[in-house]
Amino acid sequence: MKTPAVSVSDSRYFQPLFLEKVKIHVHLTDSRYKSTVKEKCILASKENRHISLLTTHASKGEEDCNSVQLKNRNQKHWIHFVGVGGCGVSALAFLAVKQGFEVSGSDLKWSSFMDRLQQAGVRLHVGHSALNIESENGSRFPNAIVVSSAIGEDNVEILLAKSLGIPVYKRDYWLAKLTENRKLIAVAGTHGKSTTASLLAYVLKAMGDDLTAVVGAYVPQFPGGNIIWGDGQHFVLEADEYDGCFLELSPYIAVVTNVEWEHVDFFRDEEAVKTFFRRFLKRIRLGGHLIICGDNSGAYSLLDYTSEGTKQEQANGTMSVPSSDTYGYNIITYGISSANEWHASSICPNSKGGNDYVLCHRGKPLAEISLQIPGVHNVLNSIAVIATVMVLLRGQRQVHELINSLKSHLPDFIGLSRRFEMIGKVHGCQIYDDYAHHPTEVCCVLQAARRRFPSKRLVVVFQPHTYSRLAAFKDDFAVALSYADHVVITEVYSVREAGAWNVCGKDLTTLIVGSTSEYIPALDDVVDKLALEICKDPFREIVILTLGAGDINTVGPKLLHELQKRLCKA
């Protein structure tokens, strides 16, 4: 009888063992069983075909061979991470190193995050194979496997691990266990959570807090790239909604920056996204805090106010916020509007490329804040950070001391990699790169660019990220991209999906109104075309901005190199 495949998320395989409880060292007394399992998995690795997860469990006698034994109690526990090249899982691998584990990992291709892991002594593999999770001639296997949300259930390393009785943990469960005994500050939202979490962690660290932080992007000012490792009680985490990853967490403070439809391959509509966020808010610990952007309609709707009450109270310059008795946690709103508890006024550009503003609390001005990260959206992110710090540390320090400290440290934050990141400058041409891959993000970064470079020609190279997202948002992308003077659309960077969506990058160019646009599928051809055009008038003031979550970030450095080669010859 054919045995059905088991999902990676099947709870039977996510055993409640963790860290010091994880003491698995598989000792297989039946060599024929071991050889059969290994041969099947290696064959699957070579032929890339699906194996039913339960085909290797044949009888009770063979299951008894999967006994949990530890041959050497002094030997380090070994944790293997599948999908280690991603920013999220690489951070967990780095934390495991800091915790004293032996760490290995695998991914389909090398990433910059793996560079740092290799320097930390992590054993890394490019490609997935059964051989990645055995050592000492097949006599030793990992104590646990941690799996990225992007990894399919038919991954050969997972198949072998489960057949041998090695516990396999999804990233969300691993994060939940890592943070369950810490004071967790989980930063969630459709957009802005990486920057907000990073800025919060940076400021807390600068204020002397010995925190731990994990974010989904490279932060130049973090010693660990995308993590900070500390021994204190505070744990700042970028909480991801994709695949319901944040639903295992139990935050002391939850920050919600905004909510709208995204990850269209997982959420069918905006209401589905809100359903997951409401479930996330129910995870806030009793007596904890929710810090939420009152200016964002999607986020504010999570609080389920009556429309009549909301309209009347906002008209009077206040915002309806239920008491802590309603949900079991306190609710604090922030935004630009004075209806929020924490808000900004008098926002204006500064000489550092960011914005200055007046910080207000319940309508009362408290301090002038300066940022060097651009865009009004980052003003919002910084207010979320301020509100969080005030909740977290107010019992330890005086209000004026906290405000002065925030005022001192916020201007020093330089931002994240791929967030309006300057790649370089040649003569009159400046090149920037940004991760924006949703219409709202594209609109925010182009508005920030216009605000920062009001008189310069703005050329945007946009790489659509997944066919499903392009199909769902192509009209919105067209509107957002119209802020540029000229738009280049590339072929779609497709991940996590298969099948025809009857849409391509060329379709987007036909929808853009108010800006010239063209479709150049290949990235190398984009570099050649831009280099040729710029070299015709090298001193013309122009800003090149590459946007997208795929490999579009390779265009900026290649273009910079090509321009330097052509224009900077001695």
XYZ file of C-alpha atoms in Angstrom:
570
model
C 0.000 0.000 0.000
C 1.326 3.425 -0.907
C 1.941 5.570 2.145
C 0.854 9.227 1.889
C 3.474 11.961 2.082
C 3.646 13.864 5.326
C 3.846 17.640 5.390
C 6.930 19.259 6.890
C 4.546 21.037 9.241
C 3.078 17.736 10.529
C 3.218 18.105 14.319
C 4.182 14.461 14.758
C 7.601 15.302 13.391
C 8.143 18.473 15.369
C 9.010 16.800 18.612
C 9.038 18.957 21.791
C 12.752 18.603 22.360
C 15.005 21.632 22.302
C 18.504 22.879 23.106
C 19.611 21.094 26.293
C 16.720 18.643 25.834
C 17.943 17.745 22.366
C 20.198 14.772 22.982
C 19.803 12.705 19.892
C 22.617 10.608 18.576
C 21.190 7.958 16.308
C 22.635 4.496 16.839
C 21.280 2.077 14.251
C 21.912 -1.529 15.170
C 20.363 -2.831 11.951
C 22.937 -2.019 9.277
C 20.663 -3.237 6.496
C 17.957 -0.754 7.543
C 20.474 2.083 7.701
C 21.870 1.237 4.285
C 18.398 1.073 2.732
C 17.430 4.502 4.121
C 20.685 6.061 3.015
C 20.535 4.566 -0.466
C 16.968 5.789 -1.027
C 17.789 9.307 0.088
C 20.997 9.561 -1.934
C 19.104 8.290 -4.972
C 16.437 10.951 -4.395
C 19.170 13.554 -4.109
C 20.666 12.526 -7.434
C 17.396 12.148 -9.315
C 15.534 14.963 -7.514
C 12.370 12.914 -7.127
C 9.791 12.785 -4.337
C 9.905 10.048 -1.692
C 6.971 9.406 0.629
C 8.212 10.304 4.081
C 6.855 7.151 5.681
C 8.180 4.578 3.238
C 11.241 4.062 5.403
C 9.198 3.123 8.479
C 8.395 -0.526 7.935
C 7.926 -2.214 11.288
C 7.989 -1.662 15.015
C 11.259 -3.515 15.236
C 12.882 -1.124 12.827
C 11.426 1.893 14.664
C 13.102 0.627 17.818
C 16.412 1.028 15.998
C 15.834 4.794 16.112
C 16.573 4.844 19.822
C 17.811 8.124 21.233
C 21.326 7.579 22.494
C 24.277 9.816 23.229
C 27.603 8.087 22.676
C 29.687 10.918 24.058
C 28.046 13.256 26.532
C 30.970 15.676 26.269
C 30.513 16.023 22.522
C 28.829 19.211 21.269
C 25.250 18.908 20.074
C 25.115 19.289 16.307
C 22.372 21.434 14.701
C 21.926 21.421 10.910
C 20.077 24.251 9.123
C 18.386 23.605 5.773
C 18.046 26.812 3.745
C 20.879 28.457 5.665
C 21.614 31.019 2.950
C 18.530 33.085 3.734
C 18.753 36.020 6.110
C 16.357 34.524 8.655
C 17.785 31.019 8.972
C 21.387 32.253 8.736
C 20.732 34.373 11.823
C 19.480 31.332 13.717
C 22.569 29.402 12.659
C 24.810 32.202 13.900
C 22.957 32.250 17.223
C 23.450 28.505 17.523
C 27.204 29.031 17.138
C 27.100 31.617 19.923
C 25.176 29.164 22.082
C 27.965 26.624 21.752
C 26.466 24.202 19.256
C 28.289 22.547 16.413
C 26.561 24.009 13.349
C 26.244 23.023 9.716
C 23.927 24.136 6.943
C 22.987 23.799 3.311
C 21.345 25.825 0.575
C 20.932 25.669 -3.180
C 23.375 28.510 -3.784
C 25.900 30.555 -1.848
C 24.855 33.861 -0.272
C 26.645 36.706 1.494
C 25.132 35.537 4.789
C 26.999 32.260 4.337
C 30.282 34.180 4.121
C 29.873 35.292 7.720
C 28.791 31.824 8.843
C 31.850 30.279 7.256
C 34.068 32.753 9.106
C 32.333 31.670 12.325
C 33.292 28.041 11.699
C 30.005 26.727 10.325
C 30.299 23.745 7.968
C 28.400 24.731 4.813
C 27.191 22.863 1.743
C 25.973 24.184 -1.608
C 23.206 21.886 -2.775
C 21.040 19.485 -0.792
C 22.247 15.930 -0.224
C 21.846 13.125 2.279
C 25.615 13.292 2.732
C 25.279 16.781 4.255
C 23.818 15.392 7.475
C 26.278 12.673 8.304
C 29.857 12.688 9.446
C 32.505 10.304 10.722
C 31.820 7.895 7.851
C 28.116 7.819 8.491
C 28.327 6.986 12.183
C 27.159 10.393 13.415
C 24.150 12.549 12.547
C 22.791 15.925 13.716
C 20.910 16.186 16.979
C 18.286 18.363 15.286
C 17.402 19.892 11.919
C 16.020 23.435 11.500
C 14.172 24.155 8.265
C 13.473 27.372 6.373
C 9.872 28.115 5.364
C 11.045 28.051 1.747
C 12.129 24.393 1.893
C 9.749 21.779 0.453
C 8.687 18.618 2.232
C 10.483 16.414 -0.282
C 13.924 17.822 0.556
C 16.302 14.873 0.743
C 17.959 16.006 3.986
C 14.594 16.255 5.724
C 13.559 12.852 4.403
C 16.657 11.192 5.782
C 16.475 13.033 9.115
C 12.882 11.986 9.740
C 13.526 8.418 8.700
C 16.305 8.254 11.291
C 14.185 9.809 14.050
C 16.083 13.099 14.116
C 13.715 15.900 15.189
C 12.991 18.431 12.450
C 11.913 21.927 13.501
C 10.405 24.602 11.332
C 11.926 28.051 11.795
C 8.859 29.353 13.649
C 8.998 26.646 16.317
C 12.740 27.117 16.786
C 12.257 30.876 17.212
C 9.446 30.327 19.681
C 11.592 28.115 21.889
C 14.550 30.502 21.612
C 12.466 33.395 22.880
C 10.011 31.799 25.311
C 12.068 32.675 28.405
C 13.056 36.132 27.182
C 11.202 39.440 27.127
C 10.358 39.310 23.429
C 9.751 42.447 21.367
C 8.291 41.165 18.081
C 8.191 43.703 15.246
C 5.596 42.746 12.640
C 3.958 44.425 9.661
C 3.630 44.122 5.913
C 6.344 46.741 5.395
C 9.046 48.366 7.488
C 9.595 45.608 10.038
C 13.266 45.043 9.137
C 14.160 48.716 9.509
C 12.063 49.172 12.649
C 13.491 46.067 14.350
C 17.047 47.035 13.382
C 16.675 50.643 14.537
C 15.136 49.479 17.822
C 17.940 46.987 18.454
C 20.608 49.533 17.505
C 19.200 52.177 19.854
C 18.779 49.756 22.766
C 22.336 48.503 22.319
C 23.634 52.085 22.198
C 21.763 52.779 25.436
C 23.622 49.951 27.149
C 21.073 47.145 26.866
C 22.665 43.673 26.564
C 19.950 42.421 24.222
C 19.729 39.769 21.528
C 18.271 40.713 18.139
C 17.468 38.838 14.943
C 16.394 40.687 11.779
C 15.834 39.678 8.201
C 18.406 41.916 6.557
C 22.077 42.807 6.731
C 22.682 45.685 9.138
C 26.146 47.253 8.746
C 26.164 48.451 12.358
C 25.431 44.980 13.781
C 28.581 43.003 14.672
C 26.884 39.798 13.488
C 25.495 41.272 10.279
C 21.854 40.432 10.947
C 22.042 39.595 14.657
C 23.125 41.052 17.967
C 24.056 38.539 20.638
C 23.675 39.407 24.310
C 22.943 37.891 27.706
C 20.151 40.255 28.764
C 16.423 39.537 28.961
C 15.381 41.580 25.918
C 15.061 39.856 22.537
C 14.177 41.993 19.492
C 12.843 39.939 16.599
C 11.571 40.743 13.131
C 8.353 38.711 13.157
C 7.431 37.413 9.716
C 3.801 36.792 8.747
C 4.639 34.604 5.729
C 3.599 30.992 6.287
C 2.213 32.073 9.669
C 5.745 32.096 11.067
C 4.932 34.603 13.825
C 2.019 32.592 15.216
C 4.253 30.490 17.492
C 5.661 33.550 19.263
C 4.575 34.928 22.651
C 5.724 38.560 22.662
C 5.837 40.862 25.654
C 5.658 43.755 23.180
C 4.240 43.429 19.679
C 4.828 46.244 17.191
C 2.617 46.375 14.082
C 3.829 48.878 11.477
C 1.054 48.348 8.884
C -1.162 45.656 7.379
C -2.161 45.168 3.760
C -2.331 42.402 1.173
C 1.055 40.867 0.415
C 2.515 37.376 -0.165
C -0.281 36.665 -2.617
C 1.011 33.114 -3.054
C 0.040 32.465 0.575
C -2.742 34.955 1.420
C -5.783 35.036 -0.871
C -6.721 38.645 0.028
C -6.194 41.389 2.609
C -8.761 39.906 4.969
C -6.734 36.689 5.111
C -3.680 38.743 6.105
C -5.690 40.478 8.834
C -6.888 37.126 10.146
C -3.290 36.035 10.696
C -2.391 39.334 12.343
C -5.364 39.067 14.699
C -4.165 35.612 15.679
C -0.713 37.087 16.238
C -2.117 39.762 18.569
C -3.765 37.036 20.642
C -0.256 35.698 21.303
C 0.746 38.847 23.254
C 1.455 37.935 26.857
C -0.985 38.929 29.593
C -0.039 42.415 30.792
C 2.031 43.022 27.662
C 1.829 45.811 25.096
C 0.719 46.370 21.512
C 2.332 49.329 19.736
C 0.470 49.915 16.501
C 0.454 52.492 13.704
C -2.846 54.353 14.024
C -2.367 56.033 10.641
C -2.533 52.737 8.752
C -6.117 51.651 8.141
C -5.212 47.973 7.860
C -3.361 47.936 11.161
C -5.963 50.063 12.947
C -8.770 47.777 11.768
C -7.267 44.947 13.822
C -8.595 46.679 16.924
C -12.209 46.209 15.765
C -13.601 49.595 16.760
C -17.089 50.642 15.749
C -16.864 52.954 12.779
C -19.096 55.566 14.460
C -16.899 55.802 17.553
C -13.714 55.951 15.530
C -14.918 58.756 13.277
C -16.236 60.888 16.121
C -13.187 60.500 18.327
C -10.716 61.135 15.502
C -12.695 64.247 14.565
C -12.110 65.477 18.096
C -8.358 64.874 17.762
C -8.242 61.699 19.843
C -8.102 58.023 19.036
C -10.247 55.282 20.514
C -8.072 52.744 22.302
C -9.621 49.934 24.342
C -8.421 49.402 27.875
C -6.034 46.627 28.837
C -9.019 44.778 30.296
C -10.406 44.282 26.781
C -7.534 42.196 25.412
C -5.259 41.632 28.390
C -2.575 43.971 27.068
C -2.038 47.723 26.733
C -2.457 49.426 23.361
C -0.358 52.398 22.255
C -0.825 54.106 18.889
C 1.749 56.068 16.899
C 1.817 57.932 13.605
C 1.934 61.334 11.961
C -1.612 62.247 12.933
C -2.038 64.031 16.264
C -4.849 61.567 17.062
C -2.117 59.068 17.986
C -0.524 58.915 21.436
C 2.984 59.289 19.928
C 3.191 61.385 16.801
C 5.372 63.674 14.697
C 4.899 67.240 13.548
C 6.887 69.736 11.452
C 8.581 67.084 9.283
C 11.212 68.554 6.977
C 14.249 67.298 4.998
C 17.697 67.775 6.526
C 21.220 68.042 5.156
C 21.991 64.372 5.941
C 19.425 63.104 3.439
C 16.882 62.197 6.120
C 14.227 64.167 7.962
C 13.920 66.262 11.100
C 10.682 66.366 13.067
C 9.183 67.343 16.396
C 8.294 64.376 18.601
C 4.981 64.804 20.428
C 3.247 62.796 23.113
C -0.514 63.298 23.395
C -0.175 66.599 21.585
C 2.672 67.907 23.722
C 6.031 68.585 21.965
C 8.883 66.736 23.683
C 11.992 66.922 21.478
C 13.403 67.584 18.025
C 14.444 64.320 16.355
C 16.857 64.026 13.433
C 17.297 61.007 11.138
C 19.735 60.306 8.336
C 17.650 57.490 6.829
C 15.371 58.998 4.138
C 11.610 58.994 3.725
C 8.556 59.836 5.790
C 8.009 56.092 6.219
C 11.205 56.044 8.294
C 9.848 58.853 10.443
C 7.008 56.456 11.259
C 9.460 53.634 11.934
C 11.442 55.824 14.324
C 8.306 56.809 16.258
C 7.484 53.117 16.675
C 10.976 52.660 18.124
C 10.561 55.600 20.500
C 7.203 54.318 21.763
C 8.683 50.846 22.296
C 11.724 52.108 24.190
C 9.523 54.236 26.429
C 7.403 51.210 27.334
C 10.395 48.937 27.812
C 12.648 51.195 29.889
C 10.374 53.767 31.483
C 10.393 51.970 34.816
C 14.211 51.989 34.858
C 14.947 55.597 33.806
C 13.355 59.032 33.943
C 11.339 60.140 30.921
C 13.610 63.109 30.130
C 16.668 60.845 30.325
C 15.132 58.373 27.863
C 14.100 61.127 25.455
C 17.571 62.693 25.523
C 19.180 59.301 24.917
C 16.861 58.569 21.990
C 17.496 62.015 20.563
C 21.230 61.318 20.757
C 21.289 57.821 19.195
C 18.595 57.909 16.499
C 20.598 60.203 14.160
C 23.546 57.773 14.160
C 21.659 54.886 12.542
C 22.768 54.552 8.911
C 20.168 52.024 7.786
C 20.125 48.548 6.271
C 21.665 46.970 3.256
C 19.317 47.245 0.267
C 17.259 50.005 1.877
C 17.997 53.109 -0.213
C 21.603 51.925 -0.151
C 24.114 54.027 -2.076
C 26.172 51.850 -4.409
C 28.422 54.590 -5.752
C 28.853 57.742 -7.796
C 30.586 58.509 -11.095
C 30.610 62.114 -12.279
C 26.940 63.197 -12.297
C 25.483 59.728 -11.849
C 24.521 58.337 -8.413
C 23.419 54.698 -8.063
C 21.147 53.407 -5.283
C 19.567 50.047 -4.545
C 16.433 49.170 -2.573
C 14.592 45.967 -1.667
C 11.148 47.411 -2.515
C 9.015 44.753 -4.218
C 5.439 45.743 -3.282
C 3.600 48.779 -4.738
C 3.460 50.543 -1.365
C 7.202 50.048 -0.850
C 7.970 51.229 -4.384
C 5.850 54.328 -3.856
C 7.545 55.133 -0.521
C 11.084 54.800 -1.833
C 10.364 56.854 -4.984
C 8.738 59.586 -2.925
C 11.810 59.580 -0.689
C 14.050 59.829 -3.763
C 12.030 62.729 -5.153
C 12.197 64.497 -1.805
C 15.960 63.972 -1.585
C 16.785 64.719 -5.247
C 14.069 67.112 -6.421
C 15.945 68.428 -9.464
C 17.709 65.287 -10.716
C 16.560 62.852 -13.396
C 15.295 59.689 -11.700
C 15.701 56.408 -13.599
C 14.242 53.289 -11.987
C 15.110 49.700 -12.880
C 12.403 47.448 -11.466
C 12.546 43.672 -11.305
C 9.087 42.199 -10.535
C 9.300 39.585 -7.776
C 7.101 36.534 -8.521
C 4.463 36.258 -11.219
C 1.669 36.013 -8.662
C 2.570 39.371 -7.103
C 2.875 41.039 -10.498
C -0.486 39.636 -11.613
C -2.197 40.856 -8.434
C -0.623 44.325 -8.275
C 0.361 45.310 -11.810
C -1.983 48.332 -11.875
C -0.698 49.517 -8.490
C 2.915 49.018 -9.600
C 2.226 51.160 -12.669
C 0.952 54.023 -10.501
C 3.859 53.787 -8.050
C 6.489 53.686 -10.800
C 5.059 56.797 -12.451
C 6.976 58.885 -9.886
C 10.139 58.182 -11.922
C 11.224 60.002 -15.073
C 12.101 56.773 -16.858
C 11.373 53.158 -15.918
C 13.119 49.975 -17.042
C 11.252 46.736 -16.342
C 13.133 43.425 -16.356
C 11.907 39.866 -16.569
C 10.185 38.480 -13.475
C 12.287 36.974 -10.692
C 10.227 33.900 -9.903
C 10.513 31.960 -6.639
C 8.243 29.687 -4.569
C 5.754 29.188 -7.391
C 5.138 27.207 -10.532
C 2.655 27.412 -13.374
C 1.609 30.054 -15.894
C 0.244 33.383 -14.641
C -0.235 34.882 -18.102
C 1.709 38.004 -17.160
C 5.252 39.279 -17.705
C 7.328 42.383 -17.154
C 6.496 43.718 -20.610
C 2.819 43.945 -19.644
C 3.722 46.342 -16.855
C 5.468 48.783 -19.201
C 2.255 49.274 -21.170
C 0.408 50.384 -18.020
C 2.835 53.081 -16.844
C 1.484 56.574 -17.541
C 3.364 59.847 -17.123
C 6.843 58.312 -17.393
C 8.689 56.763 -20.301
C 9.259 53.044 -19.919
C 10.895 50.098 -21.660
C 11.179 46.347 -21.193
C 14.709 44.898 -21.046
C 14.460 41.289 -19.789
C 18.120 40.440 -19.097
C 19.986 42.263 -16.318
C 23.283 42.351 -18.230
C 21.505 44.076 -21.127
C 20.158 46.642 -18.651
C 23.707 47.412 -17.533
C 24.911 47.808 -21.127
C 22.015 50.080 -22.109
C 22.334 52.337 -19.056
C 26.117 52.580 -19.362
C 25.811 53.593 -23.006
C 23.213 56.288 -22.264
C 25.058 57.731 -19.246
C 28.377 57.899 -21.086
C 26.824 60.126 -23.731
C 26.465 62.883 -21.104
C 28.477 61.751 -18.033
C 28.073 65.000 -16.081
C 24.296 65.083 -16.316
C 22.713 64.907 -12.841
C 20.989 61.523 -12.757
C 19.953 59.028 -10.060
C 19.734 55.330 -10.923
C 17.571 53.373 -8.501
C 17.346 49.569 -8.750
C 14.310 48.017 -7.043
C 13.276 44.459 -6.261
C 13.785 41.500 -3.940
C 15.572 39.235 -6.421
C 19.027 39.497 -7.985
C 18.430 43.047 -9.253
C 20.967 44.139 -6.616
C 23.724 42.925 -8.969
C 22.889 45.652 -11.497
C 24.142 48.609 -9.436
C 27.672 47.295 -8.763
C 28.044 46.100 -12.366
C 26.898 49.452 -13.718
C 29.236 51.312 -11.364
C 32.168 49.157 -12.487
C 31.322 49.654 -16.165
C 31.039 53.432 -15.782
C 34.302 53.627 -13.880
C 35.993 51.592 -16.591
C 34.684 53.797 -19.374
C 34.747 57.242 -17.739
C 37.587 57.170 -15.235
C 40.465 56.090 -17.419
C 43.652 57.966 -16.762
